[in-house]
PDB file of C-alpha atoms and ligand atoms in Angstrom:
ATOM      1  CA  UNK A 109       2.182  47.335 -21.389  1.00 44.00           C
ATOM      2  CA  UNK A 110      -0.404  49.851 -20.344  1.00 45.00           C
ATOM      3  CA  UNK A 111      -1.106  48.993 -16.729  1.00 55.00           C
ATOM      4  CA  UNK A 112       1.155  49.223 -13.724  1.00 79.00           C
ATOM      5  CA  UNK A 113       0.394  45.821 -12.198  1.00 91.00           C
ATOM      6  CA  UNK A 114       3.711  44.082 -11.420  1.00 95.00           C
ATOM      7  CA  UNK A 115       4.155  41.080 -13.704  1.00 97.00           C
ATOM      8  CA  UNK A 116       6.667  38.302 -14.231  1.00 96.00           C
ATOM      9  CA  UNK A 117       8.685  39.383 -17.275  1.00 96.00           C
ATOM     10  CA  UNK A 118      11.064  37.085 -19.202  1.00 96.00           C
ATOM     11  CA  UNK A 119      12.827  38.897 -22.033  1.00 96.00           C
ATOM     12  CA  UNK A 120      10.017  40.236 -24.242  1.00 95.00           C
ATOM     13  CA  UNK A 121       7.439  37.911 -22.723  1.00 97.00           C
ATOM     14  CA  UNK A 122       4.894  39.333 -20.308  1.00 98.00           C
ATOM     15  CA  UNK A 123       3.768  36.713 -17.817  1.00 98.00           C
ATOM     16  CA  UNK A 124       1.245  36.499 -14.985  1.00 98.00           C
ATOM     17  CA  UNK A 125       0.736  39.096 -12.275  1.00 97.00           C
ATOM     18  CA  UNK A 126       3.535  38.721  -9.711  1.00 96.00           C
ATOM     19  CA  UNK A 127       1.729  37.074  -6.820  1.00 95.00           C
ATOM     20  CA  UNK A 128       4.506  37.984  -4.401  1.00 95.00           C
ATOM     21  CA  UNK A 129       3.468  41.613  -4.949  1.00 95.00           C
ATOM     22  CA  UNK A 130      -0.298  41.339  -5.509  1.00 96.00           C
ATOM     23  CA  UNK A 131      -2.097  38.576  -3.574  1.00 96.00           C
ATOM     24  CA  UNK A 132      -3.646  35.869  -5.748  1.00 96.00           C
ATOM     25  CA  UNK A 133      -7.202  36.658  -4.724  1.00 96.00           C
ATOM     26  CA  UNK A 134      -6.919  40.341  -5.694  1.00 96.00           C
ATOM     27  CA  UNK A 135      -7.645  41.993  -8.991  1.00 94.00           C
ATOM     28  CA  UNK A 136      -8.987  40.877 -12.330  1.00 94.00           C
ATOM     29  CA  UNK A 137      -9.418  37.135 -13.006  1.00 96.00           C
ATOM     30  CA  UNK A 138      -7.801  36.462 -16.362  1.00 98.00           C
ATOM     31  CA  UNK A 139      -6.694  32.859 -16.934  1.00 98.00           C
ATOM     32  CA  UNK A 140      -3.719  32.163 -14.619  1.00 98.00           C
ATOM     33  CA  UNK A 141      -3.513  35.963 -14.044  1.00 98.00           C
ATOM     34  CA  UNK A 142      -2.023  36.315 -17.532  1.00 98.00           C
ATOM     35  CA  UNK A 143      -2.148  39.635 -19.395  1.00 98.00           C
ATOM     36  CA  UNK A 144      -5.182  40.533 -21.465  1.00 98.00           C
ATOM     37  CA  UNK A 145      -4.598  40.452 -25.201  1.00 98.00           C
ATOM     38  CA  UNK A 146      -4.715  44.269 -25.381  1.00 97.00           C
ATOM     39  CA  UNK A 147      -1.797  44.394 -22.923  1.00 96.00           C
ATOM     40  CA  UNK A 148       0.663  42.577 -25.210  1.00 97.00           C
ATOM     41  CA  UNK A 149       2.076  43.474 -28.624  1.00 97.00           C
ATOM     42  CA  UNK A 150       1.806  39.895 -29.898  1.00 97.00           C
ATOM     43  CA  UNK A 151       0.590  36.552 -28.572  1.00 98.00           C
ATOM     44  CA  UNK A 152       1.713  33.025 -29.465  1.00 98.00           C
ATOM     45  CA  UNK A 153      -1.166  31.429 -27.576  1.00 98.00           C
ATOM     46  CA  UNK A 154      -4.543  32.918 -26.715  1.00 98.00           C
ATOM     47  CA  UNK A 155      -7.182  31.891 -24.167  1.00 98.00           C
ATOM     48  CA  UNK A 156     -10.700  32.493 -25.469  1.00 98.00           C
ATOM     49  CA  UNK A 157     -13.912  32.237 -23.445  1.00 98.00           C
ATOM     50  CA  UNK A 158     -17.068  31.089 -25.227  1.00 98.00           C
ATOM     51  CA  UNK A 159     -19.963  31.480 -22.781  1.00 98.00           C
ATOM     52  CA  UNK A 160     -22.550  29.508 -24.755  1.00 98.00           C
ATOM     53  CA  UNK A 161     -24.760  26.632 -23.602  1.00 98.00           C
ATOM     54  CA  UNK A 162     -27.825  26.695 -25.833  1.00 98.00           C
ATOM     55  CA  UNK A 163     -26.808  23.293 -27.258  1.00 98.00           C
ATOM     56  CA  UNK A 164     -27.215  21.266 -24.060  1.00 98.00           C
ATOM     57  CA  UNK A 165     -29.568  18.297 -23.736  1.00 96.00           C
ATOM     58  CA  UNK A 166     -29.706  18.003 -19.924  1.00 97.00           C
ATOM     59  CA  UNK A 167     -28.558  20.429 -17.225  1.00 98.00           C
ATOM     60  CA  UNK A 168     -27.823  23.954 -18.530  1.00 98.00           C
ATOM     61  CA  UNK A 169     -25.228  26.302 -17.058  1.00 98.00           C
ATOM     62  CA  UNK A 170     -21.966  25.890 -19.000  1.00 98.00           C
ATOM     63  CA  UNK A 171     -22.350  29.489 -20.208  1.00 98.00           C
ATOM     64  CA  UNK A 172     -20.864  30.372 -16.826  1.00 98.00           C
ATOM     65  CA  UNK A 173     -17.890  28.062 -17.449  1.00 98.00           C
ATOM     66  CA  UNK A 174     -15.332  30.594 -18.735  1.00 98.00           C
ATOM     67  CA  UNK A 175     -15.628  32.949 -15.776  1.00 98.00           C
ATOM     68  CA  UNK A 176     -15.615  30.036 -13.305  1.00 98.00           C
ATOM     69  CA  UNK A 177     -12.481  28.476 -14.835  1.00 98.00           C
ATOM     70  CA  UNK A 178     -10.690  31.829 -14.804  1.00 98.00           C
ATOM     71  CA  UNK A 179     -11.690  32.473 -11.189  1.00 98.00           C
ATOM     72  CA  UNK A 180     -10.478  28.947 -10.306  1.00 98.00           C
ATOM     73  CA  UNK A 181      -7.113  29.509 -12.050  1.00 98.00           C
ATOM     74  CA  UNK A 182      -5.698  32.104  -9.652  1.00 98.00           C
ATOM     75  CA  UNK A 183      -3.420  29.579  -7.939  1.00 97.00           C
ATOM     76  CA  UNK A 184      -1.604  28.437 -11.087  1.00 98.00           C
ATOM     77  CA  UNK A 185       2.086  29.212 -10.833  1.00 97.00           C
ATOM     78  CA  UNK A 186       4.460  29.759 -13.765  1.00 97.00           C
ATOM     79  CA  UNK A 187       6.804  26.753 -13.429  1.00 98.00           C
ATOM     80  CA  UNK A 188       5.688  23.192 -14.237  1.00 98.00           C
ATOM     81  CA  UNK A 189       7.981  20.843 -12.289  1.00 98.00           C
ATOM     82  CA  UNK A 190       6.606  17.656 -13.891  1.00 97.00           C
ATOM     83  CA  UNK A 191       7.651  18.838 -17.361  1.00 97.00           C
ATOM     84  CA  UNK A 192      10.509  20.974 -16.032  1.00 97.00           C
ATOM     85  CA  UNK A 193       9.344  23.952 -18.067  1.00 97.00           C
ATOM     86  CA  UNK A 194       8.567  27.603 -17.337  1.00 97.00           C
ATOM     87  CA  UNK A 195       5.165  27.766 -19.009  1.00 98.00           C
ATOM     88  CA  UNK A 196       4.889  31.494 -19.662  1.00 98.00           C
ATOM     89  CA  UNK A 197       8.513  32.383 -20.468  1.00 97.00           C
ATOM     90  CA  UNK A 198       9.185  31.044 -23.978  1.00 94.00           C
ATOM     91  CA  UNK A 199       5.697  31.718 -25.340  1.00 97.00           C
ATOM     92  CA  UNK A 200       3.523  34.785 -24.970  1.00 98.00           C
ATOM     93  CA  UNK A 201       0.157  33.660 -23.616  1.00 98.00           C
ATOM     94  CA  UNK A 202      -2.686  36.173 -23.332  1.00 98.00           C
ATOM     95  CA  UNK A 203      -6.365  36.123 -22.414  1.00 98.00           C
ATOM     96  CA  UNK A 204      -8.690  37.359 -25.168  1.00 98.00           C
ATOM     97  CA  UNK A 205     -11.733  37.509 -22.891  1.00 98.00           C
ATOM     98  CA  UNK A 206     -15.128  36.191 -23.981  1.00 98.00           C
ATOM     99  CA  UNK A 207     -16.817  36.075 -27.360  1.00 98.00           C
ATOM    100  CA  UNK A 208     -20.282  37.602 -27.108  1.00 95.00           C
ATOM    101  CA  UNK A 209     -22.482  35.071 -28.876  1.00 96.00           C
ATOM    102  CA  UNK A 210     -26.241  34.845 -29.403  1.00 98.00           C
ATOM    103  CA  UNK A 211     -27.906  32.638 -26.763  1.00 98.00           C
ATOM    104  CA  UNK A 212     -31.132  32.418 -28.803  1.00 98.00           C
ATOM    105  CA  UNK A 213     -29.757  31.131 -32.132  1.00 98.00           C
ATOM    106  CA  UNK A 214     -27.376  28.180 -32.276  1.00 98.00           C
ATOM    107  CA  UNK A 215     -26.687  28.782 -35.995  1.00 98.00           C
ATOM    108  CA  UNK A 216     -25.838  32.395 -35.357  1.00 98.00           C
ATOM    109  CA  UNK A 217     -23.624  31.489 -32.386  1.00 98.00           C
ATOM    110  CA  UNK A 218     -21.715  28.818 -34.332  1.00 98.00           C
ATOM    111  CA  UNK A 219     -20.993  31.301 -37.148  1.00 98.00           C
ATOM    112  CA  UNK A 220     -19.876  33.963 -34.680  1.00 98.00           C
ATOM    113  CA  UNK A 221     -17.541  31.545 -32.882  1.00 98.00           C
ATOM    114  CA  UNK A 222     -15.943  30.461 -36.162  1.00 98.00           C
ATOM    115  CA  UNK A 223     -15.501  34.094 -37.250  1.00 98.00           C
ATOM    116  CA  UNK A 224     -14.090  35.143 -33.883  1.00 98.00           C
ATOM    117  CA  UNK A 225     -11.645  32.240 -33.755  1.00 98.00           C
ATOM    118  CA  UNK A 226     -10.502  32.808 -37.361  1.00 98.00           C
ATOM    119  CA  UNK A 227      -9.803  36.471 -36.583  1.00 98.00           C
ATOM    120  CA  UNK A 228      -7.707  35.454 -33.572  1.00 98.00           C
ATOM    121  CA  UNK A 229      -5.822  32.812 -35.569  1.00 98.00           C
ATOM    122  CA  UNK A 230      -4.615  35.528 -37.943  1.00 97.00           C
ATOM    123  CA  UNK A 231      -2.525  36.891 -35.091  1.00 95.00           C
ATOM    124  CA  UNK A 232      -1.747  33.836 -32.980  1.00 97.00           C
ATOM    125  CA  UNK A 233      -0.790  30.209 -33.594  1.00 96.00           C
ATOM    126  CA  UNK A 234      -2.931  28.524 -30.948  1.00 98.00           C
ATOM    127  CA  UNK A 235      -6.305  29.179 -29.335  1.00 98.00           C
ATOM    128  CA  UNK A 236      -7.312  27.430 -26.097  1.00 98.00           C
ATOM    129  CA  UNK A 237     -11.078  27.749 -25.807  1.00 98.00           C
ATOM    130  CA  UNK A 238     -12.932  27.749 -22.500  1.00 98.00           C
ATOM    131  CA  UNK A 239     -16.565  26.687 -23.055  1.00 97.00           C
ATOM    132  CA  UNK A 240     -19.368  26.683 -23.062  1.00 96.00           C
ATOM    133  CA  UNK A 241     -21.031  23.423 -24.027  1.00 98.00           C
ATOM    134  CA  UNK A 242     -19.495  20.967 -26.506  1.00 98.00           C
ATOM    135  CA  UNK A 243     -21.256  22.572 -29.481  1.00 98.00           C
ATOM    136  CA  UNK A 244     -18.378  25.074 -29.553  1.00 98.00           C
ATOM    137  CA  UNK A 245     -15.911  22.393 -30.717  1.00 98.00           C
ATOM    138  CA  UNK A 246     -17.433  22.384 -34.215  1.00 98.00           C
ATOM    139  CA  UNK A 247     -16.768  26.047 -35.083  1.00 98.00           C
ATOM    140  CA  UNK A 248     -13.321  25.773 -33.478  1.00 98.00           C
ATOM    141  CA  UNK A 249     -12.507  22.785 -35.713  1.00 98.00           C
ATOM    142  CA  UNK A 250     -13.693  24.805 -38.707  1.00 98.00           C
ATOM    143  CA  UNK A 251     -11.450  27.678 -37.649  1.00 98.00           C
ATOM    144  CA  UNK A 252      -8.255  25.617 -37.357  1.00 97.00           C
ATOM    145  CA  UNK A 253      -8.713  24.544 -40.990  1.00 87.00           C
ATOM    146  CA  UNK A 254      -8.315  20.786 -40.717  1.00 85.00           C
ATOM    147  CA  UNK A 255      -8.399  17.986 -41.359  1.00 97.00           C
ATOM    148  CA  UNK A 256      -6.939  17.363 -37.910  1.00 98.00           C
ATOM    149  CA  UNK A 257      -6.647  14.378 -35.603  1.00 98.00           C
ATOM    150  CA  UNK A 258      -9.069  14.957 -32.726  1.00 98.00           C
ATOM    151  CA  UNK A 259      -8.194  13.612 -29.278  1.00 98.00           C
ATOM    152  CA  UNK A 260     -11.565  13.732 -27.587  1.00 98.00           C
ATOM    153  CA  UNK A 261     -11.799  13.255 -23.814  1.00 98.00           C
ATOM    154  CA  UNK A 262     -15.419  12.717 -22.832  1.00 98.00           C
ATOM    155  CA  UNK A 263     -17.768  10.328 -21.072  1.00 98.00           C
ATOM    156  CA  UNK A 264     -19.832  10.538 -24.276  1.00 97.00           C
ATOM    157  CA  UNK A 265     -19.190   9.950 -27.959  1.00 96.00           C
ATOM    158  CA  UNK A 266     -20.735  13.243 -29.161  1.00 97.00           C
ATOM    159  CA  UNK A 267     -21.142  11.731 -32.615  1.00 96.00           C
ATOM    160  CA  UNK A 268     -24.903  11.389 -32.514  1.00 95.00           C
ATOM    161  CA  UNK A 269     -26.772  12.518 -35.629  1.00 95.00           C
ATOM    162  CA  UNK A 270     -29.654  14.655 -34.354  1.00 95.00           C
ATOM    163  CA  UNK A 271     -31.541  15.244 -31.141  1.00 95.00           C
ATOM    164  CA  UNK A 272     -35.207  16.301 -31.298  1.00 96.00           C
ATOM    165  CA  UNK A 273     -34.502  16.953 -34.983  1.00 97.00           C
ATOM    166  CA  UNK A 274     -31.683  19.396 -34.195  1.00 97.00           C
ATOM    167  CA  UNK A 275     -28.400  18.803 -36.052  1.00 98.00           C
ATOM    168  CA  UNK A 276     -26.270  21.220 -34.007  1.00 98.00           C
ATOM    169  CA  UNK A 277     -26.172  20.299 -30.318  1.00 98.00           C
ATOM    170  CA  UNK A 278     -23.545  19.411 -27.733  1.00 98.00           C
ATOM    171  CA  UNK A 279     -24.061  15.733 -28.599  1.00 97.00           C
ATOM    172  CA  UNK A 280     -23.320  16.069 -32.324  1.00 97.00           C
ATOM    173  CA  UNK A 281     -20.206  18.221 -32.990  1.00 98.00           C
ATOM    174  CA  UNK A 282     -17.919  15.373 -34.090  1.00 98.00           C
ATOM    175  CA  UNK A 283     -20.507  13.842 -36.455  1.00 97.00           C
ATOM    176  CA  UNK A 284     -20.863  17.233 -38.155  1.00 98.00           C
ATOM    177  CA  UNK A 285     -17.086  17.729 -38.163  1.00 98.00           C
ATOM    178  CA  UNK A 286     -16.592  14.340 -39.844  1.00 97.00           C
ATOM    179  CA  UNK A 287     -19.241  15.167 -42.455  1.00 97.00           C
ATOM    180  CA  UNK A 288     -17.544  18.488 -43.175  1.00 97.00           C
ATOM    181  CA  UNK A 289     -14.170  16.826 -43.732  1.00 97.00           C
ATOM    182  CA  UNK A 290     -12.614  18.509 -40.677  1.00 98.00           C
ATOM    183  CA  UNK A 291     -11.356  15.240 -39.139  1.00 97.00           C
ATOM    184  CA  UNK A 292      -8.330  13.208 -40.170  1.00 97.00           C
ATOM    185  CA  UNK A 293     -10.157   9.890 -39.873  1.00 96.00           C
ATOM    186  CA  UNK A 294      -6.896   7.975 -39.541  1.00 96.00           C
ATOM    187  CA  UNK A 295      -5.956   9.759 -36.320  1.00 97.00           C
ATOM    188  CA  UNK A 296      -8.965  10.411 -34.038  1.00 98.00           C
ATOM    189  CA  UNK A 297      -9.740   8.912 -30.636  1.00 97.00           C
ATOM    190  CA  UNK A 298     -12.285   9.104 -27.874  1.00 98.00           C
ATOM    191  CA  UNK A 299     -10.831   8.691 -24.405  1.00 98.00           C
ATOM    192  CA  UNK A 300     -12.791   7.960 -21.230  1.00 98.00           C
ATOM    193  CA  UNK A 301     -16.161   7.054 -22.750  1.00 97.00           C
ATOM    194  CA  UNK A 302     -18.482   5.058 -20.527  1.00 96.00           C
ATOM    195  CA  UNK A 303     -22.031   4.589 -19.445  1.00 89.00           C
ATOM    196  CA  UNK A 304     -25.125   3.388 -21.236  1.00 89.00           C
ATOM    197  CA  UNK A 305     -25.747   4.071 -24.940  1.00 89.00           C
ATOM    198  CA  UNK A 306     -28.961   4.098 -26.953  1.00 90.00           C
ATOM    199  CA  UNK A 307     -27.989   0.993 -28.987  1.00 89.00           C
ATOM    200  CA  UNK A 308     -24.848  -0.891 -30.038  1.00 88.00           C
ATOM    201  CA  UNK A 309     -25.154   0.930 -33.386  1.00 87.00           C
ATOM    202  CA  UNK A 310     -23.846   4.066 -31.606  1.00 87.00           C
ATOM    203  CA  UNK A 311     -20.410   2.456 -31.406  1.00 87.00           C
ATOM    204  CA  UNK A 312     -20.299   0.896 -34.879  1.00 88.00           C
ATOM    205  CA  UNK A 313     -21.361   4.162 -36.533  1.00 88.00           C
ATOM    206  CA  UNK A 314     -18.746   5.958 -34.516  1.00 89.00           C
ATOM    207  CA  UNK A 315     -15.948   3.738 -35.845  1.00 90.00           C
ATOM    208  CA  UNK A 316     -16.971   4.659 -39.396  1.00 89.00           C
ATOM    209  CA  UNK A 317     -16.416   8.320 -38.511  1.00 92.00           C
ATOM    210  CA  UNK A 318     -12.744   7.622 -37.804  1.00 92.00           C
ATOM    211  CA  UNK A 319     -12.578   7.241 -34.033  1.00 96.00           C
ATOM    212  CA  UNK A 320     -10.708   4.667 -32.017  1.00 96.00           C
ATOM    213  CA  UNK A 321     -11.989   4.352 -28.469  1.00 96.00           C
ATOM    214  CA  UNK A 322     -10.222   4.026 -25.131  1.00 97.00           C
ATOM    215  CA  UNK A 323     -13.224   3.448 -22.849  1.00 97.00           C
ATOM    216  CA  UNK A 324     -12.890   4.496 -19.215  1.00 97.00           C
ATOM    217  CA  UNK A 325     -12.955   0.875 -17.919  1.00 96.00           C
ATOM    218  CA  UNK A 326      -9.826   0.148 -20.036  1.00 96.00           C
ATOM    219  CA  UNK A 327      -7.864   2.908 -18.336  1.00 95.00           C
ATOM    220  CA  UNK A 328      -7.341   0.653 -15.300  1.00 92.00           C
ATOM    221  CA  UNK A 329      -5.564  -1.993 -17.381  1.00 95.00           C
ATOM    222  CA  UNK A 330      -3.667   0.439 -19.614  1.00 97.00           C
ATOM    223  CA  UNK A 331      -2.581   2.837 -16.914  1.00 96.00           C
ATOM    224  CA  UNK A 332      -1.591   6.390 -17.782  1.00 97.00           C
ATOM    225  CA  UNK A 333       1.579   5.298 -19.599  1.00 97.00           C
ATOM    226  CA  UNK A 334      -0.304   2.790 -21.743  1.00 98.00           C
ATOM    227  CA  UNK A 335      -3.014   5.314 -22.507  1.00 97.00           C
ATOM    228  CA  UNK A 336      -0.478   7.976 -23.504  1.00 98.00           C
ATOM    229  CA  UNK A 337       1.279   5.442 -25.718  1.00 98.00           C
ATOM    230  CA  UNK A 338      -1.967   4.412 -27.458  1.00 98.00           C
ATOM    231  CA  UNK A 339      -2.766   8.071 -28.162  1.00 98.00           C
ATOM    232  CA  UNK A 340       0.736   8.857 -29.425  1.00 98.00           C
ATOM    233  CA  UNK A 341       0.667   5.858 -31.761  1.00 98.00           C
ATOM    234  CA  UNK A 342      -2.721   6.811 -33.158  1.00 98.00           C
ATOM    235  CA  UNK A 343      -1.985  10.518 -33.595  1.00 98.00           C
ATOM    236  CA  UNK A 344       1.693  10.453 -34.569  1.00 97.00           C
ATOM    237  CA  UNK A 345       2.828  13.845 -35.854  1.00 96.00           C
ATOM    238  CA  UNK A 346      -0.514  14.745 -37.427  1.00 98.00           C
ATOM    239  CA  UNK A 347      -1.876  18.196 -36.576  1.00 98.00           C
ATOM    240  CA  UNK A 348      -3.913  17.398 -33.479  1.00 98.00           C
ATOM    241  CA  UNK A 349      -6.809  19.134 -31.728  1.00 98.00           C
ATOM    242  CA  UNK A 350      -7.553  18.270 -28.089  1.00 98.00           C
ATOM    243  CA  UNK A 351     -11.143  18.534 -26.906  1.00 98.00           C
ATOM    244  CA  UNK A 352     -11.698  18.007 -23.179  1.00 99.00           C
ATOM    245  CA  UNK A 353     -15.270  17.593 -21.970  1.00 98.00           C
ATOM    246  CA  UNK A 354     -14.799  17.906 -18.212  1.00 98.00           C
ATOM    247  CA  UNK A 355     -17.299  15.066 -17.717  1.00 98.00           C
ATOM    248  CA  UNK A 356     -14.500  12.686 -18.765  1.00 98.00           C
ATOM    249  CA  UNK A 357     -13.576  13.024 -15.091  1.00 98.00           C
ATOM    250  CA  UNK A 358     -15.492  11.074 -12.494  1.00 98.00           C
ATOM    251  CA  UNK A 359     -18.230  13.162 -10.844  1.00 98.00           C
ATOM    252  CA  UNK A 360     -16.111  12.939  -7.673  1.00 98.00           C
ATOM    253  CA  UNK A 361     -13.446  14.937  -9.523  1.00 98.00           C
ATOM    254  CA  UNK A 362     -15.794  17.144 -11.545  1.00 98.00           C
ATOM    255  CA  UNK A 363     -19.320  17.405 -10.161  1.00 98.00           C
ATOM    256  CA  UNK A 364     -19.946  20.752 -11.850  1.00 98.00           C
ATOM    257  CA  UNK A 365     -21.045  19.594 -15.261  1.00 98.00           C
ATOM    258  CA  UNK A 366     -24.253  19.028 -17.176  1.00 98.00           C
ATOM    259  CA  UNK A 367     -24.250  15.319 -18.029  1.00 97.00           C
ATOM    260  CA  UNK A 368     -22.331  13.461 -15.301  1.00 97.00           C
ATOM    261  CA  UNK A 369     -21.612   9.718 -15.583  1.00 98.00           C
ATOM    262  CA  UNK A 370     -20.180   7.550 -12.795  1.00 98.00           C
ATOM    263  CA  UNK A 371     -16.927   5.643 -13.286  1.00 97.00           C
ATOM    264  CA  UNK A 372     -14.734   8.291 -14.893  1.00 98.00           C
ATOM    265  CA  UNK A 373     -11.061   9.227 -14.879  1.00 98.00           C
ATOM    266  CA  UNK A 374      -9.365  10.813 -11.897  1.00 98.00           C
ATOM    267  CA  UNK A 375      -7.947  14.288 -12.386  1.00 98.00           C
ATOM    268  CA  UNK A 376      -4.486  12.780 -11.764  1.00 98.00           C
ATOM    269  CA  UNK A 377      -4.957  10.367 -14.682  1.00 98.00           C
ATOM    270  CA  UNK A 378      -6.194  13.092 -17.011  1.00 98.00           C
ATOM    271  CA  UNK A 379      -3.470  15.601 -16.138  1.00 98.00           C
ATOM    272  CA  UNK A 380      -0.701  13.010 -16.520  1.00 98.00           C
ATOM    273  CA  UNK A 381      -2.059  12.008 -19.927  1.00 98.00           C
ATOM    274  CA  UNK A 382      -2.133  15.636 -21.084  1.00 98.00           C
ATOM    275  CA  UNK A 383       1.453  16.093 -19.912  1.00 97.00           C
ATOM    276  CA  UNK A 384       2.494  13.409 -22.399  1.00 98.00           C
ATOM    277  CA  UNK A 385       1.216  15.622 -25.236  1.00 98.00           C
ATOM    278  CA  UNK A 386       4.478  17.570 -25.238  1.00 97.00           C
ATOM    279  CA  UNK A 387       5.474  15.117 -27.993  1.00 96.00           C
ATOM    280  CA  UNK A 388       2.405  15.877 -30.181  1.00 97.00           C
ATOM    281  CA  UNK A 389       1.826  18.547 -32.824  1.00 97.00           C
ATOM    282  CA  UNK A 390      -1.063  20.404 -31.172  1.00 98.00           C
ATOM    283  CA  UNK A 391      -2.962  23.007 -33.216  1.00 98.00           C
ATOM    284  CA  UNK A 392      -5.868  23.837 -30.909  1.00 98.00           C
ATOM    285  CA  UNK A 393      -7.772  22.779 -27.806  1.00 98.00           C
ATOM    286  CA  UNK A 394     -10.933  23.338 -25.843  1.00 98.00           C
ATOM    287  CA  UNK A 395     -12.196  22.666 -22.303  1.00 98.00           C
ATOM    288  CA  UNK A 396     -15.971  22.441 -22.233  1.00 98.00           C
ATOM    289  CA  UNK A 397     -19.032  21.592 -20.156  1.00 98.00           C
ATOM    290  CA  UNK A 398     -17.955  23.217 -16.882  1.00 98.00           C
ATOM    291  CA  UNK A 399     -21.232  24.246 -15.228  1.00 98.00           C
ATOM    292  CA  UNK A 400     -20.484  26.016 -11.944  1.00 98.00           C
ATOM    293  CA  UNK A 401     -24.026  25.878 -10.535  1.00 98.00           C
ATOM    294  CA  UNK A 402     -23.413  22.161  -9.791  1.00 98.00           C
ATOM    295  CA  UNK A 403     -19.852  22.658  -8.555  1.00 98.00           C
ATOM    296  CA  UNK A 404     -18.673  22.501  -4.938  1.00 98.00           C
ATOM    297  CA  UNK A 405     -15.649  24.349  -3.544  1.00 98.00           C
ATOM    298  CA  UNK A 406     -14.365  24.981  -7.105  1.00 98.00           C
ATOM    299  CA  UNK A 407     -13.537  21.260  -7.520  1.00 98.00           C
ATOM    300  CA  UNK A 408     -14.512  21.274 -11.188  1.00 98.00           C
ATOM    301  CA  UNK A 409     -13.181  24.755 -11.865  1.00 98.00           C
ATOM    302  CA  UNK A 410      -9.782  23.896 -10.422  1.00 98.00           C
ATOM    303  CA  UNK A 411      -9.638  20.649 -12.422  1.00 98.00           C
ATOM    304  CA  UNK A 412     -10.464  22.568 -15.611  1.00 99.00           C
ATOM    305  CA  UNK A 413      -7.885  25.255 -14.828  1.00 98.00           C
ATOM    306  CA  UNK A 414      -5.227  22.562 -14.405  1.00 98.00           C
ATOM    307  CA  UNK A 415      -6.279  20.922 -17.671  1.00 99.00           C
ATOM    308  CA  UNK A 416      -5.629  24.262 -19.380  1.00 98.00           C
ATOM    309  CA  UNK A 417      -2.333  24.650 -17.575  1.00 98.00           C
ATOM    310  CA  UNK A 418      -1.067  21.212 -18.649  1.00 98.00           C
ATOM    311  CA  UNK A 419      -2.030  21.916 -22.259  1.00 98.00           C
ATOM    312  CA  UNK A 420      -0.127  25.225 -22.177  1.00 98.00           C
ATOM    313  CA  UNK A 421       2.765  23.386 -20.521  1.00 98.00           C
ATOM    314  CA  UNK A 422       2.819  20.772 -23.283  1.00 98.00           C
ATOM    315  CA  UNK A 423       3.114  23.580 -25.853  1.00 98.00           C
ATOM    316  CA  UNK A 424       5.947  25.186 -23.898  1.00 98.00           C
ATOM    317  CA  UNK A 425       7.752  21.851 -23.468  1.00 97.00           C
ATOM    318  CA  UNK A 426       7.496  21.050 -27.184  1.00 95.00           C
ATOM    319  CA  UNK A 427       8.887  24.473 -28.012  1.00 89.00           C
ATOM    320  CA  UNK A 428      11.768  23.941 -25.591  1.00 87.00           C
ATOM    321  CA  UNK A 429      12.604  20.465 -26.954  1.00 84.00           C
ATOM    322  CA  UNK A 430      15.770  20.200 -29.053  1.00 73.00           C
TER     323      UNK A 430
HETATM  324 MN1   MN B 772     -19.836  14.537 -22.134  1.00 60.52          MN
HETATM  325 MN1   MN B 773     -19.118  16.303 -24.793  1.00 60.52          MN
END
């Protein structure tokens, strides 16, 4: 390791900056104060920022998501008591920084994201993407070389066809992914959808694309355990990609986003559900639509940072399982 910042070391694994030696608010904001990718000889899991929001249909600003999530992740500590797992000890996690993508051409940006993710996946087994708007899920799904079961947390379906004639937007990634054969149509779900649609055809068309739906109003009846069970039954041991649009959370839990809808999940419900993914075969994940200009006191940034932490914890717990 090149720098002299004191870090938590476990065997060959280089962990976060030691916050008993360097206060949490000091120094560079990588995700969870983890090493940069150039500071490690190999990485099992990589955090990748994609500051891109040219695909949004309402409030812009998710291009500032990656830096906001990183800045909001300084308080994450290395041991997850709920899963009883040291998150950064058995797997090398590193922060690959941001992809520099073209804000003026969506086509160009999508190609660059796919290329960048493919290059990373030649040297790591898992990329956790920090968006950016939901457009970035499409090139990430291309890069993981599906078909994969997608577990999609979102207030919205994101399987619309076009918007103002545009095929590639933050409302269309899963329609395009289905058309490109990237989805295992026997294993996909939307979780947390709610709010008004254009017509009832939105839902029937969506079913044809391979999605089961756990709408937000059903979460009350199912509870977290029931929801986790429904997801596990649907996904089984298929390779699974988790896509978390932060607007799946209620605006009270995540105000800093572009297309808020009332009546969403609590952060406690979402985090507990993600914790149950230790039993799944995860191959990739993203956290998108964090738009800090509408955030207050880092509420949304902290929620997103914890979403990332629980996903990394699920990977660590699966690795530690007998
Ligand atoms: Mn959404
Ligand atoms: Mn979305």
